[in-house]
Structure formats: structure tokens, C-alpha cells
């Protein structure tokens, strides 16, 4: 259960086509992340799958059946939003139970399902509280609980962690990954944050202006980005992209070097530059290098205890076997 196929799906709002013809296969039990910059069509795509928007053309099938014209309630998908959309006057228990009550399920069955969801989500101690008496993370768990009790074919998450502070986001990220391991239900997760995408996904779908730029596992995208957009988008800090003479030397229009794929020396190396800002994170240092003639700024990741200071002269040498080459269309050259 939870196999979803999009075939030549498009979506226009008025005259504006925000999703050009798009094909996508989501396998049973997969954790799929849609990632891309704000406005690229992630939410629209998720809402099309959920049935909250009508497709302009194309078909969507769920578990082998055409679902293109099915109303949301008949798709057996559960959506979790960034705004938790909880009922403020209801307890946690009642919030989680709500969809089952609406469906007319008998009380004792509802109670069993709510208790089970609350146990999975560590909400048992808060079951009689109201949303106003919960932290942001707990509220988000209640929203997820309300999705779990419906036993959907797939969970759809739209930027569910954006309202949480940074450390809580990391915790919730882990919790959702654990939930996926436990339930083994298909999850589609939308985020603009490539770190969330990399850490959570089995399969990442990179979107730009409604187009799928690449589909692959996190490490496939990291090691073999198919174009300069994916190259620059996936990986933190971002890959350095150089055009001009240096790229031509390598038979390319653009070359890409990740910050972690350069050797650094104070005395010799391929590219000479001047240290701008050095960001000391402890484990690593990110050094932003100017005056290389390659780009306005080159970022290199070095080990935390190397002593580099503002205005030091520095030499960078790329690991040649980890160089990425792209043609005039921005496509990867193998
Ligand atoms: P994302 O979730 O990636 O930030 P959206 O899917 O929300 O992007 O939006 C994609 C594009 O579609 C944007 O240009 C947005 O302005 C437009 N859009 C979304 N919903 C509507 C709507 N109901 N009417 C008109 N334009 C819309
Ligand atoms: Mg969105």
C-alpha cells in the first residue's frame, strides 16, 4: 500500500502553469522528500496528490487505481501541515480521535487507536491537556497522531517543522524518521531545507519552477548531481561552481568542487587566495577565500584545529577525482 504514480500531471492557476508535465513514481513504504526553493511548486504538488487541488491534466494513481478525480477523503492519505490545525478547545485525546469520531467509529475502537498512537508518539502523559498547554514539538506530534489513527496509505507532510526552533527541528526530524521505520508507511515530505531532505529521505525529488531536476537517493544526488542546479542546491556548505578559463581547462563550461574536496596549504597548491571570513565550528572550519580569480568567493572546509586567519594567504588544491564537470546547458559531463 501507498504506491503513488503521477503521469504527465500539470497544474495551472489561470494562465500560469506552475507544474509542467511531470512524471513521478513513489514506491510502497518509501520516504520521499520534495525539496526546492520557495515557490517552486512543492506544496502544489503535494496538494495535487492529496486531492486538495485538481490537476489541470494528467493522472494520479494510488495503489494501482486512478485517483485523479477522487475527493481527498477517498484517497486514504493523511496530510500534516506546518500550522498544526489543532482544535484549541479539545484535549489531545479528542484532537487525535477527531477523524475517527467523524467517521462514526465505535468508542472503544477509537480509544484503542488513540492510545496506540499516543504511545508511539510519547504523548501518553499529555493526553488530557489542551494544545495551548503543549510545546510546539508536542503540538506537532498531536497533529501527526491524528494522521496515524487514520491508518493512511501514505502520510503527506508540508514543511511540518518550519515553526519549530532549530534544536527541536533536529529532534523532530529523528522522530519522524523513527516513525517511518516503525510504521513502514509511505511518507511524502516537503521541505525547502536540503539538510532535512538529505537526512530523512530514501528518495529526494529536487524541484525548480515546477520541474523535476533530479530524483535520487541522498548520496546519488551528492555524488552525481545531474546539473548545476542540483550541484549548487544539495550539500552544505554549497558546492563551489567555477566558469571561465579554469573550467575550460577541464573540458567543461562549469566545474564544481565541494568545500570538503579541497586540500589546503599555506605554502603551495593549485589556486592561491586570501582568507576572508573563517567560521570556526569546532569540529570543522569553513574558510571563505577571496582573490582566487575563480569566483568572488571559494568556500573550503578544513579540520577545526588548523590555524587560519583573516587576510592569510592560502592555497587550495581540488581532489581531481571529485571534480564535477558541466556543459554549456549546465548538464553533467560524465
Ligand atoms: P512552494 O510550496 O514550493 O513554496 P507553491 O506550490 O506554494 O510553492 O507555489 C508554487 C507557485 O504556484 C508559486 O508561484 C505560487 O505563487 C503559485 N500558487 C500556489 N497556489 C496558488 C493559487 N491558489 N493561485 C495562484 N497561484 C498559486
Ligand atoms: Mg509550500
mmCIF file of C-alpha atoms and ligand atoms in Angstrom:
data_model
loop_
_atom_site.group_PDB
_atom_site.id
_atom_site.type_symbol
_atom_site.label_atom_id
_atom_site.label_comp_id
_atom_site.label_asym_id
_atom_site.label_seq_id
_atom_site.Cartn_x
_atom_site.Cartn_y
_atom_site.Cartn_z
ATOM 1 C CA UNK A 1 0.000 0.000 0.000
ATOM 2 C CA UNK A 2 0.987 3.569 -0.578
ATOM 3 C CA UNK A 3 2.232 3.312 -4.132
ATOM 4 C CA UNK A 4 1.595 6.569 -5.954
ATOM 5 C CA UNK A 5 2.132 7.284 -9.652
ATOM 6 C CA UNK A 6 1.929 10.664 -11.350
ATOM 7 C CA UNK A 7 1.628 10.531 -15.115
ATOM 8 C CA UNK A 8 2.059 13.742 -17.154
ATOM 9 C CA UNK A 9 0.467 15.763 -14.370
ATOM 10 C CA UNK A 10 0.215 19.533 -14.920
ATOM 11 C CA UNK A 11 -1.230 22.344 -12.856
ATOM 12 C CA UNK A 12 -2.071 25.865 -13.939
ATOM 13 C CA UNK A 13 -3.530 28.695 -11.908
ATOM 14 C CA UNK A 14 -5.300 30.795 -14.528
ATOM 15 C CA UNK A 15 -2.812 31.300 -17.346
ATOM 16 C CA UNK A 16 0.178 30.439 -15.206
ATOM 17 C CA UNK A 17 1.451 26.889 -15.417
ATOM 18 C CA UNK A 18 3.204 26.134 -12.137
ATOM 19 C CA UNK A 19 3.662 22.402 -12.783
ATOM 20 C CA UNK A 20 4.737 21.498 -16.349
ATOM 21 C CA UNK A 21 4.114 17.870 -17.378
ATOM 22 C CA UNK A 22 5.552 15.759 -14.609
ATOM 23 C CA UNK A 23 6.029 12.016 -14.126
ATOM 24 C CA UNK A 24 6.851 10.541 -10.750
ATOM 25 C CA UNK A 25 6.795 7.111 -9.169
ATOM 26 C CA UNK A 26 6.575 6.751 -5.401
ATOM 27 C CA UNK A 27 7.052 3.221 -4.157
ATOM 28 C CA UNK A 28 5.288 1.471 -1.339
ATOM 29 C CA UNK A 29 6.820 2.329 2.026
ATOM 30 C CA UNK A 30 9.229 4.869 0.620
ATOM 31 C CA UNK A 31 10.217 8.088 2.386
ATOM 32 C CA UNK A 32 10.194 10.644 -0.426
ATOM 33 C CA UNK A 33 11.213 14.257 0.069
ATOM 34 C CA UNK A 34 10.238 17.075 -2.310
ATOM 35 C CA UNK A 35 12.869 19.777 -1.944
ATOM 36 C CA UNK A 36 13.428 23.050 -3.733
ATOM 37 C CA UNK A 37 13.405 26.799 -3.227
ATOM 38 C CA UNK A 38 10.327 28.637 -2.030
ATOM 39 C CA UNK A 39 7.692 28.959 -4.764
ATOM 40 C CA UNK A 40 8.966 26.022 -6.856
ATOM 41 C CA UNK A 41 5.687 24.116 -6.554
ATOM 42 C CA UNK A 42 6.310 21.665 -3.699
ATOM 43 C CA UNK A 43 3.077 22.388 -1.842
ATOM 44 C CA UNK A 44 1.090 22.444 -5.078
ATOM 45 C CA UNK A 45 2.417 19.013 -5.997
ATOM 46 C CA UNK A 46 1.602 17.626 -2.556
ATOM 47 C CA UNK A 47 -1.893 19.155 -2.670
ATOM 48 C CA UNK A 48 -2.461 17.584 -6.086
ATOM 49 C CA UNK A 49 -1.579 14.198 -4.633
ATOM 50 C CA UNK A 50 -3.820 14.846 -1.614
ATOM 51 C CA UNK A 51 -6.685 15.920 -3.860
ATOM 52 C CA UNK A 52 -6.835 19.391 -2.336
ATOM 53 C CA UNK A 53 -6.135 20.807 -5.815
ATOM 54 C CA UNK A 54 -7.491 19.475 -9.099
ATOM 55 C CA UNK A 55 -4.976 18.515 -11.769
ATOM 56 C CA UNK A 56 -5.173 20.578 -14.956
ATOM 57 C CA UNK A 57 -4.202 17.486 -16.961
ATOM 58 C CA UNK A 58 -2.598 14.104 -16.412
ATOM 59 C CA UNK A 59 -3.421 11.304 -14.000
ATOM 60 C CA UNK A 60 -2.618 10.320 -10.445
ATOM 61 C CA UNK A 61 -2.986 6.732 -9.359
ATOM 62 C CA UNK A 62 -2.829 5.368 -5.842
ATOM 63 C CA UNK A 63 -2.186 1.664 -5.364
ATOM 64 C CA UNK A 64 -2.885 0.977 -8.994
ATOM 65 C CA UNK A 65 -6.258 2.739 -9.077
ATOM 66 C CA UNK A 66 -6.964 6.000 -10.863
ATOM 67 C CA UNK A 67 -7.424 8.598 -8.125
ATOM 68 C CA UNK A 68 -7.294 11.702 -10.327
ATOM 69 C CA UNK A 69 -10.904 12.659 -9.658
ATOM 70 C CA UNK A 70 -11.307 11.163 -6.181
ATOM 71 C CA UNK A 71 -12.108 13.614 -3.371
ATOM 72 C CA UNK A 72 -9.419 13.910 -0.654
ATOM 73 C CA UNK A 73 -11.359 11.822 1.864
ATOM 74 C CA UNK A 74 -11.438 8.849 -0.514
ATOM 75 C CA UNK A 75 -7.684 8.804 -1.187
ATOM 76 C CA UNK A 76 -6.719 7.351 2.200
ATOM 77 C CA UNK A 77 -3.891 9.871 2.539
ATOM 78 C CA UNK A 78 -3.248 11.894 5.694
ATOM 79 C CA UNK A 79 -1.769 15.364 5.494
ATOM 80 C CA UNK A 80 0.214 17.085 8.261
ATOM 81 C CA UNK A 81 0.698 20.823 7.899
ATOM 82 C CA UNK A 82 3.165 23.360 9.234
ATOM 83 C CA UNK A 83 0.322 25.045 11.134
ATOM 84 C CA UNK A 84 -0.795 22.147 13.281
ATOM 85 C CA UNK A 85 -4.509 22.887 12.749
ATOM 86 C CA UNK A 86 -5.494 21.502 16.173
ATOM 87 C CA UNK A 87 -8.777 22.309 17.897
ATOM 88 C CA UNK A 88 -7.771 24.577 20.800
ATOM 89 C CA UNK A 89 -10.756 23.712 22.994
ATOM 90 C CA UNK A 90 -10.249 19.937 22.695
ATOM 91 C CA UNK A 91 -7.872 17.732 24.664
ATOM 92 C CA UNK A 92 -5.043 15.867 22.969
ATOM 93 C CA UNK A 93 -7.154 12.726 23.126
ATOM 94 C CA UNK A 94 -10.117 14.397 21.430
ATOM 95 C CA UNK A 95 -7.931 16.032 18.805
ATOM 96 C CA UNK A 96 -6.365 12.721 17.856
ATOM 97 C CA UNK A 97 -9.728 10.940 17.973
ATOM 98 C CA UNK A 98 -11.488 13.547 15.850
ATOM 99 C CA UNK A 99 -11.208 11.966 12.374
ATOM 100 C CA UNK A 100 -12.321 8.590 13.754
ATOM 101 C CA UNK A 101 -15.285 10.118 15.538
ATOM 102 C CA UNK A 102 -16.279 11.880 12.330
ATOM 103 C CA UNK A 103 -16.098 8.526 10.564
ATOM 104 C CA UNK A 104 -18.502 7.074 13.144
ATOM 105 C CA UNK A 105 -16.115 4.513 14.636
ATOM 106 C CA UNK A 106 -17.273 2.901 17.919
ATOM 107 C CA UNK A 107 -15.875 4.488 21.106
ATOM 108 C CA UNK A 108 -13.843 1.511 22.301
ATOM 109 C CA UNK A 109 -12.069 1.139 18.971
ATOM 110 C CA UNK A 110 -11.319 4.848 18.925
ATOM 111 C CA UNK A 111 -9.842 4.670 22.431
ATOM 112 C CA UNK A 112 -7.570 1.777 21.474
ATOM 113 C CA UNK A 113 -6.284 3.545 18.361
ATOM 114 C CA UNK A 114 -5.699 6.823 20.187
ATOM 115 C CA UNK A 115 -3.807 5.071 22.983
ATOM 116 C CA UNK A 116 -1.661 3.269 20.441
ATOM 117 C CA UNK A 117 -0.812 6.493 18.577
ATOM 118 C CA UNK A 118 -0.138 8.340 21.827
ATOM 119 C CA UNK A 119 2.247 5.592 22.912
ATOM 120 C CA UNK A 120 4.166 5.679 19.611
ATOM 121 C CA UNK A 121 4.489 9.455 19.865
ATOM 122 C CA UNK A 122 5.252 9.657 23.602
ATOM 123 C CA UNK A 123 2.103 11.670 24.216
ATOM 124 C CA UNK A 124 0.529 9.430 26.859
ATOM 125 C CA UNK A 125 1.417 11.830 29.682
ATOM 126 C CA UNK A 126 -0.197 14.759 27.907
ATOM 127 C CA UNK A 127 -3.336 13.064 26.682
ATOM 128 C CA UNK A 128 -5.751 15.217 28.717
ATOM 129 C CA UNK A 129 -4.069 18.541 28.051
ATOM 130 C CA UNK A 130 -5.227 21.098 25.548
ATOM 131 C CA UNK A 131 -2.974 22.291 22.711
ATOM 132 C CA UNK A 132 -2.355 25.613 24.500
ATOM 133 C CA UNK A 133 -0.660 23.678 27.302
ATOM 134 C CA UNK A 134 1.810 21.949 24.956
ATOM 135 C CA UNK A 135 5.147 22.909 23.392
ATOM 136 C CA UNK A 136 5.433 23.347 19.627
ATOM 137 C CA UNK A 137 7.001 19.921 19.239
ATOM 138 C CA UNK A 138 4.261 18.257 21.265
ATOM 139 C CA UNK A 139 1.577 20.000 19.211
ATOM 140 C CA UNK A 140 3.182 18.769 16.033
ATOM 141 C CA UNK A 141 3.164 15.246 17.476
ATOM 142 C CA UNK A 142 -0.558 15.556 18.187
ATOM 143 C CA UNK A 143 -1.108 16.558 14.552
ATOM 144 C CA UNK A 144 0.895 13.502 13.479
ATOM 145 C CA UNK A 145 -1.122 11.353 15.913
ATOM 146 C CA UNK A 146 -4.313 12.482 14.262
ATOM 147 C CA UNK A 147 -2.851 11.292 10.966
ATOM 148 C CA UNK A 148 -1.638 7.947 12.391
ATOM 149 C CA UNK A 149 -5.044 6.850 13.734
ATOM 150 C CA UNK A 150 -6.488 7.077 10.244
ATOM 151 C CA UNK A 151 -4.034 4.367 9.147
ATOM 152 C CA UNK A 152 -3.476 6.090 5.826
ATOM 153 C CA UNK A 153 -1.887 4.551 2.752
ATOM 154 C CA UNK A 154 0.577 7.449 2.885
ATOM 155 C CA UNK A 155 1.434 10.423 5.075
ATOM 156 C CA UNK A 156 1.895 13.790 3.398
ATOM 157 C CA UNK A 157 3.917 16.368 5.322
ATOM 158 C CA UNK A 158 4.142 20.000 4.207
ATOM 159 C CA UNK A 159 7.099 21.693 5.935
ATOM 160 C CA UNK A 160 5.928 20.297 9.276
ATOM 161 C CA UNK A 161 8.926 21.527 11.258
ATOM 162 C CA UNK A 162 9.230 25.093 9.995
ATOM 163 C CA UNK A 163 7.585 26.592 13.085
ATOM 164 C CA UNK A 164 9.956 24.881 15.498
ATOM 165 C CA UNK A 165 13.278 26.200 16.760
ATOM 166 C CA UNK A 166 16.484 24.712 15.406
ATOM 167 C CA UNK A 167 17.275 22.125 18.103
ATOM 168 C CA UNK A 168 13.681 20.916 18.268
ATOM 169 C CA UNK A 169 13.683 20.566 14.489
ATOM 170 C CA UNK A 170 16.610 18.177 14.705
ATOM 171 C CA UNK A 171 14.760 16.107 17.341
ATOM 172 C CA UNK A 172 11.526 16.000 15.388
ATOM 173 C CA UNK A 173 13.433 15.070 12.250
ATOM 174 C CA UNK A 174 14.728 11.997 14.074
ATOM 175 C CA UNK A 175 11.303 11.207 15.496
ATOM 176 C CA UNK A 176 9.660 11.307 12.087
ATOM 177 C CA UNK A 177 12.405 9.079 10.661
ATOM 178 C CA UNK A 178 11.879 6.636 13.543
ATOM 179 C CA UNK A 179 8.137 6.758 12.966
ATOM 180 C CA UNK A 180 8.719 5.841 9.356
ATOM 181 C CA UNK A 181 10.928 2.921 10.377
ATOM 182 C CA UNK A 182 8.226 1.730 12.743
ATOM 183 C CA UNK A 183 5.146 2.178 10.550
ATOM 184 C CA UNK A 184 6.807 1.411 7.194
ATOM 185 C CA UNK A 185 4.130 3.543 5.565
ATOM 186 C CA UNK A 186 4.836 5.701 2.519
ATOM 187 C CA UNK A 187 5.724 9.254 3.523
ATOM 188 C CA UNK A 188 5.976 12.264 1.267
ATOM 189 C CA UNK A 189 7.685 15.153 2.954
ATOM 190 C CA UNK A 190 8.006 18.680 1.587
ATOM 191 C CA UNK A 191 10.797 20.993 2.693
ATOM 192 C CA UNK A 192 12.937 23.832 1.361
ATOM 193 C CA UNK A 193 15.735 22.647 3.654
ATOM 194 C CA UNK A 194 18.194 20.424 1.839
ATOM 195 C CA UNK A 195 19.661 19.171 5.135
ATOM 196 C CA UNK A 196 16.230 17.799 6.115
ATOM 197 C CA UNK A 197 15.973 16.236 2.682
ATOM 198 C CA UNK A 198 19.410 14.624 2.896
ATOM 199 C CA UNK A 199 18.957 13.278 6.430
ATOM 200 C CA UNK A 200 15.423 11.885 6.085
ATOM 201 C CA UNK A 201 14.828 10.726 2.529
ATOM 202 C CA UNK A 202 15.079 7.367 0.835
ATOM 203 C CA UNK A 203 14.430 9.291 -2.353
ATOM 204 C CA UNK A 204 14.787 13.021 -2.962
ATOM 205 C CA UNK A 205 12.884 14.850 -5.694
ATOM 206 C CA UNK A 206 14.605 18.168 -6.443
ATOM 207 C CA UNK A 207 12.202 20.722 -7.905
ATOM 208 C CA UNK A 208 12.802 24.045 -9.580
ATOM 209 C CA UNK A 209 9.975 26.077 -11.143
ATOM 210 C CA UNK A 210 7.734 23.001 -11.111
ATOM 211 C CA UNK A 211 10.299 20.887 -12.972
ATOM 212 C CA UNK A 212 11.898 17.798 -11.540
ATOM 213 C CA UNK A 213 15.626 18.499 -11.763
ATOM 214 C CA UNK A 214 16.665 15.116 -10.407
ATOM 215 C CA UNK A 215 15.320 12.140 -8.492
ATOM 216 C CA UNK A 216 17.692 10.005 -6.470
ATOM 217 C CA UNK A 217 18.935 8.856 -3.108
ATOM 218 C CA UNK A 218 20.702 11.464 -0.969
ATOM 219 C CA UNK A 219 24.120 10.072 -1.837
ATOM 220 C CA UNK A 220 23.346 9.798 -5.550
ATOM 221 C CA UNK A 221 22.497 13.497 -5.576
ATOM 222 C CA UNK A 222 25.593 14.314 -3.569
ATOM 223 C CA UNK A 223 27.999 12.281 -5.684
ATOM 224 C CA UNK A 224 26.414 12.653 -9.090
ATOM 225 C CA UNK A 225 24.329 15.810 -9.411
ATOM 226 C CA UNK A 226 22.886 15.800 -12.929
ATOM 227 C CA UNK A 227 23.065 19.565 -13.421
ATOM 228 C CA UNK A 228 24.430 22.750 -11.898
ATOM 229 C CA UNK A 229 21.162 23.484 -10.092
ATOM 230 C CA UNK A 230 21.239 20.238 -8.113
ATOM 231 C CA UNK A 231 25.001 20.596 -7.664
ATOM 232 C CA UNK A 232 24.571 24.001 -6.055
ATOM 233 C CA UNK A 233 21.461 23.096 -4.077
ATOM 234 C CA UNK A 234 22.442 19.810 -2.424
ATOM 235 C CA UNK A 235 25.316 19.857 0.067
ATOM 236 C CA UNK A 236 26.228 22.221 2.855
ATOM 237 C CA UNK A 237 28.139 24.479 2.524
ATOM 238 C CA UNK A 238 27.203 24.723 -1.144
ATOM 239 C CA UNK A 239 29.393 23.329 -3.894
ATOM 240 C CA UNK A 240 31.738 25.894 -5.456
ATOM 241 C CA UNK A 241 30.945 26.396 -9.148
ATOM 242 C CA UNK A 242 33.532 27.984 -11.461
ATOM 243 C CA UNK A 243 33.170 29.083 -15.051
ATOM 244 C CA UNK A 244 35.729 30.650 -17.392
ATOM 245 C CA UNK A 245 39.271 29.511 -18.147
ATOM 246 C CA UNK A 246 39.586 27.162 -15.194
ATOM 247 C CA UNK A 247 36.513 25.224 -16.322
ATOM 248 C CA UNK A 248 37.658 25.130 -19.942
ATOM 249 C CA UNK A 249 40.945 23.565 -18.865
ATOM 250 C CA UNK A 250 38.838 20.608 -17.745
ATOM 251 C CA UNK A 251 36.796 20.482 -20.931
ATOM 252 C CA UNK A 252 33.717 21.971 -19.281
ATOM 253 C CA UNK A 253 31.707 25.191 -19.138
ATOM 254 C CA UNK A 254 31.347 24.914 -15.377
ATOM 255 C CA UNK A 255 33.290 22.896 -12.855
ATOM 256 C CA UNK A 256 32.131 22.131 -9.347
ATOM 257 C CA UNK A 257 34.222 21.446 -6.260
ATOM 258 C CA UNK A 258 32.692 20.741 -2.877
ATOM 259 C CA UNK A 259 34.184 22.608 0.106
ATOM 260 C CA UNK A 260 35.196 19.246 1.619
ATOM 261 C CA UNK A 261 37.040 18.159 -1.527
ATOM 262 C CA UNK A 262 39.989 20.562 -1.469
ATOM 263 C CA UNK A 263 43.352 20.338 0.224
ATOM 264 C CA UNK A 264 44.619 23.456 1.945
ATOM 265 C CA UNK A 265 48.199 24.655 2.332
ATOM 266 C CA UNK A 266 49.841 27.872 3.431
ATOM 267 C CA UNK A 267 52.763 27.436 1.082
ATOM 268 C CA UNK A 268 51.755 25.764 -2.158
ATOM 269 C CA UNK A 269 48.850 24.491 -4.204
ATOM 270 C CA UNK A 270 46.849 24.947 -7.358
ATOM 271 C CA UNK A 271 44.831 28.033 -6.521
ATOM 272 C CA UNK A 272 46.119 30.948 -4.451
ATOM 273 C CA UNK A 273 43.783 33.194 -2.479
ATOM 274 C CA UNK A 274 43.279 35.325 0.578
ATOM 275 C CA UNK A 275 41.272 34.284 3.636
ATOM 276 C CA UNK A 276 38.131 36.349 4.151
ATOM 277 C CA UNK A 277 35.971 35.022 6.955
ATOM 278 C CA UNK A 278 36.871 31.803 8.771
ATOM 279 C CA UNK A 279 33.866 30.224 10.522
ATOM 280 C CA UNK A 280 35.113 28.047 13.381
ATOM 281 C CA UNK A 281 32.558 25.376 14.230
ATOM 282 C CA UNK A 282 34.908 23.378 16.432
ATOM 283 C CA UNK A 283 34.867 20.115 14.501
ATOM 284 C CA UNK A 284 35.308 21.925 11.197
ATOM 285 C CA UNK A 285 36.228 25.349 9.972
ATOM 286 C CA UNK A 286 34.599 26.854 6.896
ATOM 287 C CA UNK A 287 37.027 29.223 5.232
ATOM 288 C CA UNK A 288 35.771 31.726 2.679
ATOM 289 C CA UNK A 289 38.582 32.560 0.302
ATOM 290 C CA UNK A 290 38.795 35.629 -1.940
ATOM 291 C CA UNK A 291 41.044 36.819 -4.789
ATOM 292 C CA UNK A 292 41.453 33.381 -6.367
ATOM 293 C CA UNK A 293 40.335 34.589 -9.790
ATOM 294 C CA UNK A 294 37.908 31.624 -9.873
ATOM 295 C CA UNK A 295 34.847 33.163 -8.303
ATOM 296 C CA UNK A 296 34.098 36.006 -5.953
ATOM 297 C CA UNK A 297 34.383 33.596 -3.072
ATOM 298 C CA UNK A 298 35.522 29.998 -2.700
ATOM 299 C CA UNK A 299 34.459 28.043 0.368
ATOM 300 C CA UNK A 300 36.640 25.278 1.742
ATOM 301 C CA UNK A 301 36.027 23.011 4.718
ATOM 302 C CA UNK A 302 39.076 22.210 6.788
ATOM 303 C CA UNK A 303 39.626 20.467 10.091
ATOM 304 C CA UNK A 304 38.800 22.560 13.126
ATOM 305 C CA UNK A 305 42.257 22.890 14.607
ATOM 306 C CA UNK A 306 44.077 24.307 11.583
ATOM 307 C CA UNK A 307 45.051 27.896 12.315
ATOM 308 C CA UNK A 308 43.794 30.221 9.586
ATOM 309 C CA UNK A 309 43.197 33.916 9.998
ATOM 310 C CA UNK A 310 41.668 36.786 8.136
ATOM 311 C CA UNK A 311 43.915 38.005 5.290
ATOM 312 C CA UNK A 312 46.246 34.979 5.432
ATOM 313 C CA UNK A 313 47.441 33.770 2.046
ATOM 314 C CA UNK A 314 46.099 30.283 1.401
ATOM 315 C CA UNK A 315 46.493 27.675 -1.371
ATOM 316 C CA UNK A 316 43.728 25.321 -2.431
ATOM 317 C CA UNK A 317 44.108 22.100 -4.419
ATOM 318 C CA UNK A 318 40.987 20.220 -5.540
ATOM 319 C CA UNK A 319 40.739 16.445 -5.279
ATOM 320 C CA UNK A 320 40.758 15.818 -9.027
ATOM 321 C CA UNK A 321 38.703 12.629 -8.842
ATOM 322 C CA UNK A 322 35.929 14.531 -7.067
ATOM 323 C CA UNK A 323 35.663 17.352 -9.581
ATOM 324 C CA UNK A 324 32.226 17.757 -11.216
ATOM 325 C CA UNK A 325 32.049 18.945 -14.837
ATOM 326 C CA UNK A 326 29.048 20.538 -16.546
ATOM 327 C CA UNK A 327 28.410 21.581 -20.152
ATOM 328 C CA UNK A 328 27.043 24.840 -21.580
ATOM 329 C CA UNK A 329 23.486 23.690 -20.767
ATOM 330 C CA UNK A 330 24.515 23.055 -17.187
ATOM 331 C CA UNK A 331 24.242 19.286 -17.615
ATOM 332 C CA UNK A 332 26.685 16.879 -16.054
ATOM 333 C CA UNK A 333 29.518 15.611 -18.254
ATOM 334 C CA UNK A 334 30.357 12.027 -17.308
HETATM 335 P P1 LIG B 1 6.321 26.003 -2.629
HETATM 336 O O1 LIG B 1 5.462 25.155 -1.749
HETATM 337 O O2 LIG B 1 7.400 25.251 -3.311
HETATM 338 O O3 LIG B 1 6.878 27.196 -1.911
HETATM 339 P P2 LIG B 1 3.830 26.525 -4.023
HETATM 340 O O4 LIG B 1 3.448 25.180 -4.527
HETATM 341 O O5 LIG B 1 3.131 27.034 -2.838
HETATM 342 O O6 LIG B 1 5.413 26.570 -3.810
HETATM 343 O O7 LIG B 1 3.629 27.577 -5.193
HETATM 344 C C1 LIG B 1 4.115 27.365 -6.500
HETATM 345 C C2 LIG B 1 3.690 28.526 -7.378
HETATM 346 O O8 LIG B 1 2.282 28.494 -7.564
HETATM 347 C C3 LIG B 1 4.012 29.882 -6.788
HETATM 348 O O9 LIG B 1 4.414 30.729 -7.831
HETATM 349 C C4 LIG B 1 2.706 30.311 -6.187
HETATM 350 O O10 LIG B 1 2.601 31.707 -6.172
HETATM 351 C C5 LIG B 1 1.692 29.706 -7.141
HETATM 352 N N1 LIG B 1 0.419 29.381 -6.479
HETATM 353 C C6 LIG B 1 0.233 28.496 -5.491
HETATM 354 N N2 LIG B 1 -1.064 28.407 -5.130
HETATM 355 C C7 LIG B 1 -1.729 29.288 -5.930
HETATM 356 C C8 LIG B 1 -3.114 29.663 -6.085
HETATM 357 N N3 LIG B 1 -4.061 29.106 -5.331
HETATM 358 N N4 LIG B 1 -3.395 30.589 -7.028
HETATM 359 C C9 LIG B 1 -2.438 31.119 -7.792
HETATM 360 N N5 LIG B 1 -1.129 30.814 -7.711
HETATM 361 C C10 LIG B 1 -0.778 29.907 -6.801
HETATM 362 MG MG1 LIG B 2 4.979 25.340 0.286
#
